[in-house]
Amino acid sequence: MREYDLIIVGGGPAGLAAAISAKKEGIHNLLILERDHELGGILNQCIHNGFGLHTFKEELTGPEYAYRFIEEAEKLEIPYKLNTMVLDISKEGKSKMVTAMNREDGLMFLKTKAVVLAMGCRERPRGALNIPGYRPAGIYTAGTAQRLVNMEGYMPGKEVVILGSGDIGLIMARRMTLEGAKVKVVAELLPYSGGLQRNIVQCLNDFGIPLKLSHTVVDIQGKERVTGITLAEVDENKKPIPGTEEFYSCDTLLLSCGLIPENELSGKMGVELSRVTSGPVVNESLETNVEGVFACGNVLHVHDLVDYVSEEAARAGSHAAEYIRSWDSIGKTEEEQTIRIQTEGGIRYSVPQIIRTEHMEENLTVRFRVGAVYRDAYVSVYCGDKRILHKKKRKLAPGEMEQVVLKKTDLTAEEGLDKIVMRVEEA
Amino acid sequence: MTEVKELTCISCPLGCSLTVTMEGKEVVKVEGNTCPKGKAYGEKEVTNPTRIVTSSVKVRGGILPVVSVKTASDIPKEKIAECSRALKGIQIDAPVKIGDTVLRNVGGTGVDMIATRNVRAKTS
Ligand SMILES: Cc1cc2nc3c(=O)[nH]c(=O)nc-3n(C[C@H](O)[C@H](O)[C@H](O)COP(=O)(O)OP(=O)(O)OC[C@H]3O[C@@H](n4cnc5c(N)ncnc54)[C@H](O)[C@@H]3O)c2cc1C
Ligand code: SF4
């Protein structure tokens, strides 16, 4: 049995950045396991531009962004195995045992000191959407359609209705229009879009595709293949309003209803998952409750910007390296000050959720999402009654991930602090 | 005549809300941008809007049937449809390398279409 210092599960942008940073910090005995036939993850099918503005100061397409990291990983001679599915991860004393499989090696049992989880996310299955009517052909998730059009060169249909205004749906509205399809409408159940504003501008407005907010599909026509759908407006309880029904003929319905982190492996291993993010609960080092198991990218929480994925993953890789370097002293834990970040008043979640001040650097970036749209509001952080942060934001929206930076000195000033509270405060 | 236009900057995914003030055909003020790119975008969007176009082109003999492509620089917004029609008819041979020119002067814009990924030739 081969023994490793670090195994990275998933070779998307998160896995690549984590591996690169760990390798640069001197961890040479590492391995990336990727189930697809190439590295790069979801970026390979995201052929539109808009990636990497923060990291490379230029606007790249998904495959180009991925290629920069793949090239760097190759240059650093980071070993990886493709077409390799990780089936299980379990604890073995201090170590972890990774069970994986591929055609050449068959079933493998790989022992490792640390693991970085970078499995990305998957789309919400359509069954969860509860649309009445038959299940005719012509219904796809937006991500499936993206893969078909961009990687297999296959157009799923000619007349399209899109349900859900997440980014993938918006991007596919433009993509299918350019490929000659007629995209009739994008319908969103909520009163606001879950997608980035820039995508509404350049994917819908540029092509005159209407976006109907507070609308949902109430009926799907067609037995063999979709022939049309009926949209209706919904009230504030998301119940369709009778009399507002409108029929659209179409042969294809795309569902763009959001992504959820892919955490079957993590859950089985005993990693604590957040009910809000569906991703692991992590500390300031992006380490889960299972020591030596780190998480980053979309498996941790769904990101809309790959730049943040890469930055977060590099931190996870570096913390994993630190963990491996301190291997011999692990287990002799001293009493640590642990602070929970409690989110309320409009803030849905934060990552990380836990801070151990002893392990904290001078500044810590905390990312979060809000549950509604706010204008000219403040994001505040409290230690008891004391407000340690009060930051004005021109606009906060559920579709856009936000961040604040906490100072170590603010957290260590208070003796015995075990909780800080984050909330949105309206002016 | 003063005219005020509300736009969303699409130069990066932050999507800042811009307010562009025009005096006739002249842009006199751009507000709301958080970086210089936003100012440039605001000025251009109300006078000469352009876009990068991304699409895909058929590949013969590759490990994938299509290769993703983009315009090497931005093209006028009204040329998008023409550009995408021009890509429909063509087919290129594997192997394709990232950065390869796939089509010159796409849709008469003076801009080339380039590949955004590698597609290896099928070994069979
Ligand atoms: C459709 C779409 C459009 C986007 N548009 C933009 C944009 O315009 N701009 C932007 O900045 N960002 C965008 N993003 C976001 C960004 O691309 C993602 O946040 C980023 O790709 C996430 O990286 P990741 O490595 O966490 O996950 P992924 O890229 O999903 O990679 C995860 C990898 O893990 C592998 N894996 C999973 N489970 C296993 C297993 N059990 N064993 C082995 N391997 C496994 C998968 O095969 C995959 O390769 C977009 C995302 C999507 C989905
Ligand atoms: S103004 Fe700058 S930061 Fe804001 S969206 Fe435009 S490019 Fe991005």
XYZ file of C-alpha atoms and ligand atoms in Angstrom:
612
model
C 0.000 0.000 0.000
C 1.296 3.401 -1.059
C 1.367 6.036 1.669
C 0.888 9.706 0.932
C 1.177 12.962 2.833
C -1.717 14.585 1.002
C -4.520 13.349 -1.241
C -6.715 15.841 -3.078
C -10.139 14.618 -4.121
C -11.217 16.405 -7.321
C -9.088 18.033 -10.042
C -11.168 21.156 -10.722
C -9.898 24.665 -10.015
C -10.155 24.062 -6.254
C -8.205 20.797 -6.273
C -5.545 22.221 -8.603
C -4.976 25.383 -6.539
C -4.823 23.392 -3.297
C -2.276 20.973 -4.777
C -0.141 23.785 -6.210
C 0.063 25.664 -2.927
C 0.811 22.531 -0.877
C 3.529 21.528 -3.329
C 5.073 24.996 -3.201
C 5.178 24.670 0.567
C 7.264 21.560 0.309
C 4.706 18.757 0.280
C 6.021 16.495 -2.493
C 4.315 13.234 -1.662
C 0.860 14.218 -2.881
C -1.725 13.002 -5.394
C -4.813 14.417 -7.133
C -7.647 11.982 -7.873
C -10.100 13.049 -10.603
C -13.018 10.993 -11.906
C -13.254 12.788 -15.277
C -10.945 12.123 -18.275
C -9.270 15.526 -17.876
C -8.378 18.046 -15.187
C -10.220 21.374 -14.933
C -13.590 20.375 -13.500
C -16.731 22.277 -14.397
C -14.643 24.991 -16.114
C -14.205 22.784 -19.167
C -17.847 23.248 -20.075
C -18.006 26.948 -19.116
C -16.727 28.240 -22.444
C -17.943 31.805 -21.856
C -15.546 34.505 -20.706
C -15.476 36.222 -17.344
C -13.049 34.100 -15.387
C -9.910 35.216 -13.663
C -10.229 38.969 -13.636
C -9.007 39.159 -10.066
C -6.298 36.521 -10.360
C -4.821 37.250 -13.785
C -6.187 40.770 -14.438
C -7.586 39.572 -17.725
C -10.827 38.049 -18.788
C -10.458 34.378 -19.648
C -12.895 31.680 -20.693
C -13.386 28.704 -18.350
C -11.091 26.311 -20.260
C -8.346 28.972 -20.517
C -8.507 29.670 -16.789
C -8.309 25.959 -16.026
C -5.406 25.568 -18.450
C -3.267 28.086 -16.513
C -3.583 25.951 -13.405
C -3.171 22.656 -15.255
C 0.041 23.980 -16.848
C 1.367 25.067 -13.471
C 0.519 21.721 -11.904
C 2.325 19.948 -14.769
C 5.350 22.215 -14.361
C 5.509 21.441 -10.655
C 5.195 17.740 -11.534
C 2.203 17.204 -9.321
C 1.044 13.627 -9.821
C -2.587 12.952 -10.673
C -4.775 10.050 -11.687
C -7.637 10.626 -14.151
C -10.751 8.487 -14.654
C -10.389 7.678 -10.991
C -13.401 7.757 -8.733
C -12.979 8.161 -4.994
C -15.465 5.821 -3.343
C -14.768 6.224 0.342
C -12.655 8.065 2.875
C -12.326 6.796 6.436
C -10.286 7.478 9.538
C -7.429 5.168 10.495
C -5.904 6.375 13.714
C -4.386 9.715 12.880
C -4.294 8.831 9.183
C -7.030 8.593 6.587
C -7.740 5.756 4.187
C -8.918 6.733 0.703
C -10.619 4.057 -1.386
C -10.561 4.788 -5.107
C -11.049 2.903 -8.348
C -10.017 3.075 -11.992
C -9.554 0.717 -14.926
C -5.763 0.332 -14.731
C -5.268 0.013 -10.985
C -8.624 -1.480 -10.060
C -9.567 -0.890 -6.453
C -6.955 1.086 -4.504
C -6.520 1.715 -0.795
C -4.391 4.801 -0.260
C -3.222 5.846 3.172
C -2.623 9.542 3.732
C -1.910 12.041 6.487
C -4.199 14.759 5.143
C -7.049 15.081 2.646
C -8.343 18.104 0.749
C -11.967 17.748 -0.325
C -12.487 19.516 -3.682
C -15.365 17.585 -5.251
C -17.302 20.632 -6.441
C -21.094 20.675 -6.627
C -23.910 19.235 -8.661
C -27.197 20.635 -9.915
C -30.378 20.228 -7.947
C -32.202 17.316 -9.533
C -35.428 18.217 -11.283
C -37.448 15.776 -9.180
C -37.044 18.146 -6.270
C -38.777 20.855 -8.276
C -42.221 19.340 -8.125
C -43.575 20.460 -11.466
C -46.933 18.863 -12.254
C -47.684 17.102 -15.541
C -46.008 14.277 -17.457
C -42.257 13.808 -17.740
C -41.822 14.106 -21.490
C -38.471 14.284 -23.284
C -36.954 17.734 -23.746
C -36.445 18.621 -20.077
C -32.804 19.172 -19.099
C -30.950 20.789 -16.274
C -29.087 23.847 -17.565
C -25.714 22.283 -16.753
C -26.527 19.140 -18.737
C -27.549 21.292 -21.696
C -24.295 23.244 -21.300
C -22.279 20.055 -21.471
C -24.230 18.798 -24.506
C -23.845 22.019 -26.489
C -20.307 23.006 -25.495
C -18.548 19.651 -25.269
C -20.567 17.285 -27.402
C -21.729 19.751 -30.050
C -25.345 18.680 -29.679
C -28.260 21.139 -29.572
C -31.072 19.889 -27.350
C -33.851 21.912 -29.042
C -35.069 24.902 -31.058
C -37.646 26.657 -28.888
C -36.583 27.015 -25.306
C -38.074 28.121 -22.001
C -35.768 28.410 -18.995
C -36.994 27.982 -15.463
C -34.778 29.563 -12.833
C -32.457 32.530 -13.284
C -29.231 31.108 -11.860
C -26.065 31.909 -13.793
C -25.974 28.674 -15.752
C -29.528 29.292 -16.997
C -28.679 32.848 -18.041
C -25.514 31.768 -19.796
C -27.365 29.002 -21.614
C -30.046 31.482 -22.752
C -27.350 33.365 -24.667
C -25.539 30.262 -25.811
C -28.624 28.624 -27.299
C -29.704 31.896 -28.918
C -26.311 32.148 -30.632
C -26.659 28.561 -31.801
C -29.916 29.488 -33.518
C -32.554 28.541 -30.938
C -35.362 30.862 -29.890
C -35.270 31.397 -26.135
C -38.759 32.624 -25.322
C -38.558 33.509 -21.665
C -36.644 32.975 -18.427
C -38.972 32.516 -15.453
C -37.843 32.963 -11.843
C -39.921 31.955 -8.829
C -38.330 34.532 -6.535
C -38.824 38.298 -6.831
C -35.109 38.662 -7.678
C -32.630 36.759 -9.844
C -30.128 34.390 -8.253
C -27.676 35.133 -11.047
C -25.034 37.827 -11.416
C -26.327 41.170 -12.661
C -23.763 41.174 -15.479
C -25.236 37.961 -16.822
C -28.734 39.442 -16.912
C -27.323 42.338 -18.942
C -25.179 40.441 -21.428
C -27.151 37.196 -21.708
C -30.776 38.390 -21.617
C -30.967 42.144 -22.266
C -28.493 41.989 -25.178
C -30.810 39.547 -26.957
C -34.178 40.895 -25.822
C -35.013 37.761 -23.827
C -37.637 38.581 -21.174
C -37.015 37.733 -17.503
C -40.208 37.135 -15.566
C -39.642 37.393 -11.832
C -42.150 35.862 -9.377
C -43.267 33.376 -12.048
C -43.289 29.624 -12.158
C -44.214 26.732 -14.431
C -47.651 25.383 -13.551
C -48.066 22.917 -16.397
C -45.954 21.057 -18.932
C -47.689 19.996 -22.168
C -46.674 17.103 -24.379
C -46.506 13.377 -23.739
C -43.532 12.130 -25.738
C -41.735 15.443 -26.082
C -42.427 18.827 -24.525
C -44.749 20.895 -26.753
C -45.291 23.838 -24.455
C -45.453 25.067 -20.903
C -47.745 27.297 -18.903
C -46.308 30.022 -16.671
C -48.169 31.804 -13.907
C -47.323 34.651 -11.601
C -46.923 33.741 -7.918
C -47.966 35.646 -4.810
C -45.689 36.394 -1.849
C -46.207 32.818 -0.580
C -44.990 31.494 -3.945
C -48.494 30.220 -4.766
C -49.598 30.638 -8.414
C -52.186 33.399 -8.847
C -55.235 32.102 -10.792
C -55.933 34.033 -13.970
C -52.271 34.927 -14.634
C -51.507 31.793 -16.673
C -49.704 32.276 -19.983
C -48.902 29.554 -22.514
C -45.548 29.312 -24.325
C -44.975 26.753 -27.052
C -41.519 25.161 -26.813
C -39.717 21.853 -27.391
C -37.179 22.263 -24.586
C -37.377 23.247 -20.937
C -34.138 24.011 -19.104
C -34.094 23.942 -15.325
C -31.590 26.212 -13.642
C -32.503 25.827 -10.035
C -29.242 26.035 -8.214
C -26.312 23.912 -7.178
C -25.589 21.879 -4.084
C -22.182 20.821 -2.767
C -21.335 17.188 -3.493
C -20.802 15.829 0.021
C -21.740 12.151 0.088
C -18.113 11.215 0.790
C -17.707 13.832 3.514
C -20.941 12.893 5.278
C -20.056 9.180 5.336
C -16.708 9.959 6.925
C -18.363 11.849 9.767
C -17.650 15.387 8.581
C -20.152 17.791 10.113
C -22.191 19.474 7.358
C -23.929 22.833 7.559
C -27.660 22.731 6.938
C -27.491 26.076 5.167
C -24.552 25.536 2.793
C -24.795 21.710 2.540
C -21.004 21.899 2.816
C -18.684 21.063 5.716
C -18.508 23.255 8.809
C -14.902 24.501 8.852
C -12.546 26.477 11.052
C -10.211 29.358 10.127
C -7.839 26.856 8.487
C -10.664 25.457 6.312
C -10.353 22.228 8.269
C -13.469 20.175 8.989
C -14.309 18.615 12.357
C -12.305 15.563 11.193
C -8.680 16.539 11.874
C -6.509 16.679 8.770
C -9.475 16.849 6.387
C -9.759 20.227 4.650
C -12.394 21.533 2.214
C -12.434 24.245 -0.464
C -14.271 25.400 -3.573
C -17.817 24.467 -4.423
C -17.831 21.433 -2.155
C -17.492 23.833 0.777
C -20.071 26.379 -0.392
C -21.291 27.317 -3.861
C -19.145 30.100 -5.343
C -20.043 32.322 -8.274
C -16.488 33.510 -8.856
C -13.757 31.060 -9.658
C -11.141 33.558 -8.446
C -12.445 33.132 -4.918
C -12.392 29.367 -5.390
C -8.715 29.467 -6.315
C -7.800 31.809 -3.478
C -9.710 29.773 -0.899
C -8.258 26.506 -2.207
C -4.702 27.841 -2.048
C -5.305 28.611 1.618
C -6.682 25.103 2.212
C -3.607 23.608 0.544
C -1.303 25.704 2.645
C -3.092 24.787 5.891
C -2.930 21.121 4.895
C 0.825 21.546 4.410
C 1.096 23.090 7.863
C -0.846 20.172 9.329
C 1.477 17.657 7.655
C 4.574 19.492 8.912
C 3.272 19.340 12.476
C 2.326 15.647 12.145
C 4.522 14.432 15.018
C 3.037 16.796 17.570
C -0.588 16.126 16.604
C -2.712 14.653 19.348
C -0.986 16.592 22.114
C -3.640 19.276 21.953
C -3.553 22.141 24.379
C -6.675 23.988 25.473
C -7.724 26.213 22.631
C -9.933 29.253 22.446
C -12.707 28.464 19.967
C -15.088 31.120 18.726
C -18.294 30.320 16.832
C -19.497 32.800 14.254
C -23.237 33.155 14.672
C -25.040 34.611 11.659
C -28.445 36.273 11.955
C -30.493 39.249 10.806
C -30.267 38.666 7.071
C -26.963 36.777 6.913
C -27.612 33.174 5.962
C -24.218 31.668 6.656
C -20.527 32.341 6.980
C -17.426 30.383 5.977
C -15.565 29.661 8.177
C -18.026 29.054 10.974
C -15.408 28.508 13.681
C -12.255 30.453 14.606
C -9.431 29.126 16.782
C -7.558 32.305 17.627
C -4.241 30.469 18.218
C -4.252 29.375 14.577
C -5.576 32.616 13.160
C -3.388 34.898 11.080
C -3.447 38.662 11.655
C -6.410 39.012 9.303
C -9.061 36.467 8.386
C -11.396 36.718 5.396
C -14.906 35.566 6.245
C -17.222 34.984 3.290
C -21.002 35.029 3.598
C -24.293 35.304 1.775
C -27.411 37.285 2.610
C -31.006 36.072 2.307
C -32.596 39.129 0.662
C -31.672 42.253 -1.321
C -30.442 45.231 0.737
C -29.383 48.698 -0.370
C -27.036 50.977 1.585
C -26.972 48.599 4.517
C -24.218 47.786 7.001
C -22.627 44.460 7.808
C -21.810 44.404 11.513
C -19.860 42.042 13.715
C -20.343 42.019 17.483
C -18.328 40.575 20.380
C -21.032 40.662 23.030
C -22.230 44.283 23.043
C -19.095 45.604 21.423
C -19.277 46.232 17.692
C -15.910 45.352 16.153
C -16.871 45.845 12.517
C -19.374 48.055 10.748
C -19.014 48.048 7.010
C -21.210 49.888 4.567
C -22.330 48.010 1.452
C -24.055 49.773 -1.416
C -25.861 46.627 -2.378
C -26.192 43.156 -0.910
C -27.934 40.405 -2.883
C -28.380 36.658 -2.347
C -26.751 35.944 -5.707
C -23.455 37.590 -4.791
C -21.035 36.271 -2.202
C -19.726 38.942 0.183
C -16.775 39.121 2.537
C -15.478 40.931 5.599
C -12.011 40.818 7.126
C -11.705 40.160 10.869
C -8.670 41.280 12.854
C -7.045 38.896 15.284
C -6.436 41.695 17.797
C -10.201 42.358 17.968
C -10.905 38.754 18.879
C -8.109 38.221 21.393
C -8.897 41.489 23.232
C -11.879 39.849 24.894
C -11.001 37.216 27.522
C -12.932 33.939 27.187
C -14.822 34.987 24.055
C -16.693 32.000 22.584
C -19.082 33.601 20.106
C -19.263 36.535 17.720
C -22.429 37.651 15.945
C -22.686 38.822 12.318
C -25.760 40.613 11.037
C -27.026 43.062 8.417
C -28.116 46.405 9.818
C -30.202 48.724 7.709
C -29.419 52.395 7.853
C -29.204 68.254 -23.320
C -28.240 66.238 -20.253
C -29.132 62.590 -20.206
C -28.487 60.137 -17.360
C -28.209 56.411 -18.058
C -28.197 53.608 -15.495
C -26.023 50.640 -16.512
C -24.477 47.563 -14.995
C -20.757 47.236 -15.610
C -20.084 43.838 -17.162
C -16.305 44.157 -17.298
C -15.996 41.779 -14.380
C -18.378 39.651 -12.321
C -18.686 42.252 -9.552
C -21.298 44.012 -11.700
C -21.104 47.536 -10.263
C -24.109 49.787 -10.952
C -22.977 52.711 -13.086
C -24.606 56.074 -13.661
C -23.436 57.664 -16.904
C -24.193 61.321 -17.523
C -24.210 62.477 -21.133
C -24.247 65.952 -22.636
C -25.619 65.309 -26.129
C -23.261 62.646 -27.548
C -20.480 63.372 -25.039
C -19.988 61.391 -21.854
C -19.308 63.888 -19.069
C -19.390 61.680 -15.988
C -19.329 58.017 -14.961
C -20.219 57.219 -11.350
C -20.551 54.007 -9.342
C -17.511 52.226 -10.813
C -15.000 50.823 -8.347
C -12.114 50.592 -10.802
C -10.909 52.337 -14.000
C -12.241 49.524 -16.199
C -15.747 50.488 -15.112
C -15.296 54.059 -16.314
C -14.037 52.858 -19.675
C -16.934 50.426 -19.954
C -19.510 53.096 -19.105
C -18.128 55.453 -21.738
C -17.992 52.787 -24.398
C -21.344 51.170 -23.671
C -23.303 54.349 -24.387
C -21.286 55.291 -27.473
C -19.976 52.082 -29.097
C -20.995 48.894 -27.249
C -18.804 45.834 -27.875
C -18.650 42.237 -26.646
C -16.299 39.253 -26.599
C -18.118 36.391 -28.331
C -17.570 32.794 -27.219
C -18.817 29.769 -29.106
C -17.683 26.403 -30.396
C -16.556 24.976 -33.727
C -16.728 21.416 -35.078
C -13.561 19.337 -34.947
C -12.662 16.356 -37.166
C -10.708 13.483 -35.662
C -10.401 14.848 -32.133
C -11.094 13.367 -28.706
C -13.991 15.837 -28.558
C -16.364 16.679 -31.448
C -16.120 20.445 -30.802
C -13.563 22.991 -29.609
C -14.456 26.126 -27.661
C -13.476 29.440 -29.289
C -13.595 33.185 -28.650
C -13.046 36.427 -30.514
C -9.436 37.535 -29.947
C -10.789 40.938 -28.900
C -14.216 42.519 -28.511
C -16.414 43.148 -31.533
C -19.348 45.553 -32.034
C -22.478 44.302 -30.317
C -24.552 44.345 -33.505
C -22.066 41.927 -35.141
C -22.646 39.130 -32.613
C -25.266 37.275 -34.670
C -23.184 37.512 -37.863
C -20.113 36.264 -36.050
C -21.928 33.269 -34.699
C -23.409 32.449 -38.160
C -19.935 32.519 -39.674
C -18.829 29.770 -37.286
C -21.669 27.438 -38.208
C -20.296 26.193 -41.507
C -16.703 25.489 -40.560
C -14.943 22.391 -39.382
C -11.280 22.118 -38.378
C -8.919 19.192 -37.964
C -7.503 17.922 -34.685
C -5.126 18.461 -33.009
C -6.156 21.970 -31.964
C -3.993 23.995 -29.596
C -5.165 26.687 -27.216
C -4.634 30.061 -28.951
C -4.759 28.637 -32.518
C -6.585 30.840 -35.027
C -9.727 29.025 -36.078
C -11.200 31.640 -38.430
C -9.698 34.915 -39.666
C -11.667 38.169 -39.805
C -14.862 36.659 -38.450
C -18.018 38.209 -39.959
C -15.971 41.035 -41.478
C -15.048 42.475 -38.078
C -11.295 42.358 -38.617
C -11.046 40.168 -35.508
C -9.903 36.521 -35.492
C -11.592 33.649 -33.756
C -9.164 31.657 -31.572
C -9.351 28.296 -29.788
C -9.675 28.389 -25.994
C -8.625 24.805 -25.277
C -6.580 21.914 -26.606
C -8.261 19.086 -28.448
C -5.946 16.128 -28.964
C -6.277 13.929 -32.027
C -8.021 10.637 -31.459
C -5.552 7.775 -31.354
C -7.356 4.831 -32.862
C -22.261 26.754 -15.237
C -21.319 27.541 -14.403
C -20.965 28.816 -14.799
C -20.026 29.552 -14.058
N -19.671 30.803 -14.511
C -18.681 31.496 -13.868
C -18.206 32.769 -14.395
O -18.707 33.301 -15.373
N -17.173 33.384 -13.758
C -16.593 32.819 -12.660
O -15.646 33.394 -12.130
N -17.051 31.624 -12.129
C -18.074 30.951 -12.702
N -18.530 29.741 -12.204
C -18.004 29.261 -10.916
C -16.739 28.435 -10.987
O -16.520 27.892 -12.229
C -16.884 27.320 -10.016
O -17.153 27.931 -8.803
C -15.598 26.488 -9.954
O -15.426 25.742 -11.142
C -15.643 25.531 -8.782
O -14.462 24.783 -8.706
P -14.345 23.435 -7.909
O -12.982 22.948 -8.179
O -14.790 23.666 -6.524
O -15.439 22.451 -8.532
P -15.495 21.719 -9.953
O -15.002 22.567 -11.031
O -16.886 21.195 -10.066
O -14.485 20.501 -9.784
C -14.737 19.374 -8.970
C -14.036 18.180 -9.554
O -14.104 17.091 -8.645
C -14.343 15.909 -9.360
N -14.949 14.926 -8.451
C -16.141 15.028 -7.788
N -16.363 13.929 -7.042
C -15.314 13.104 -7.231
C -14.969 11.792 -6.720
N -15.773 11.137 -5.886
N -13.791 11.240 -7.117
C -12.959 11.909 -7.968
N -13.232 13.130 -8.472
C -14.404 13.735 -8.118
C -15.239 16.338 -10.495
O -15.186 15.457 -11.588
C -14.666 17.717 -10.848
O -13.680 17.658 -11.838
C -19.473 28.997 -12.903
C -19.882 27.716 -12.485
C -20.795 26.990 -13.207
C -21.220 25.638 -12.721
S -16.368 48.897 -12.217
Fe -14.540 47.613 -12.072
S -14.980 46.312 -10.293
Fe -16.941 47.223 -10.884
S -17.847 45.675 -12.278
Fe -16.732 47.162 -13.531
S -14.720 46.207 -13.819
Fe -15.684 45.176 -12.079
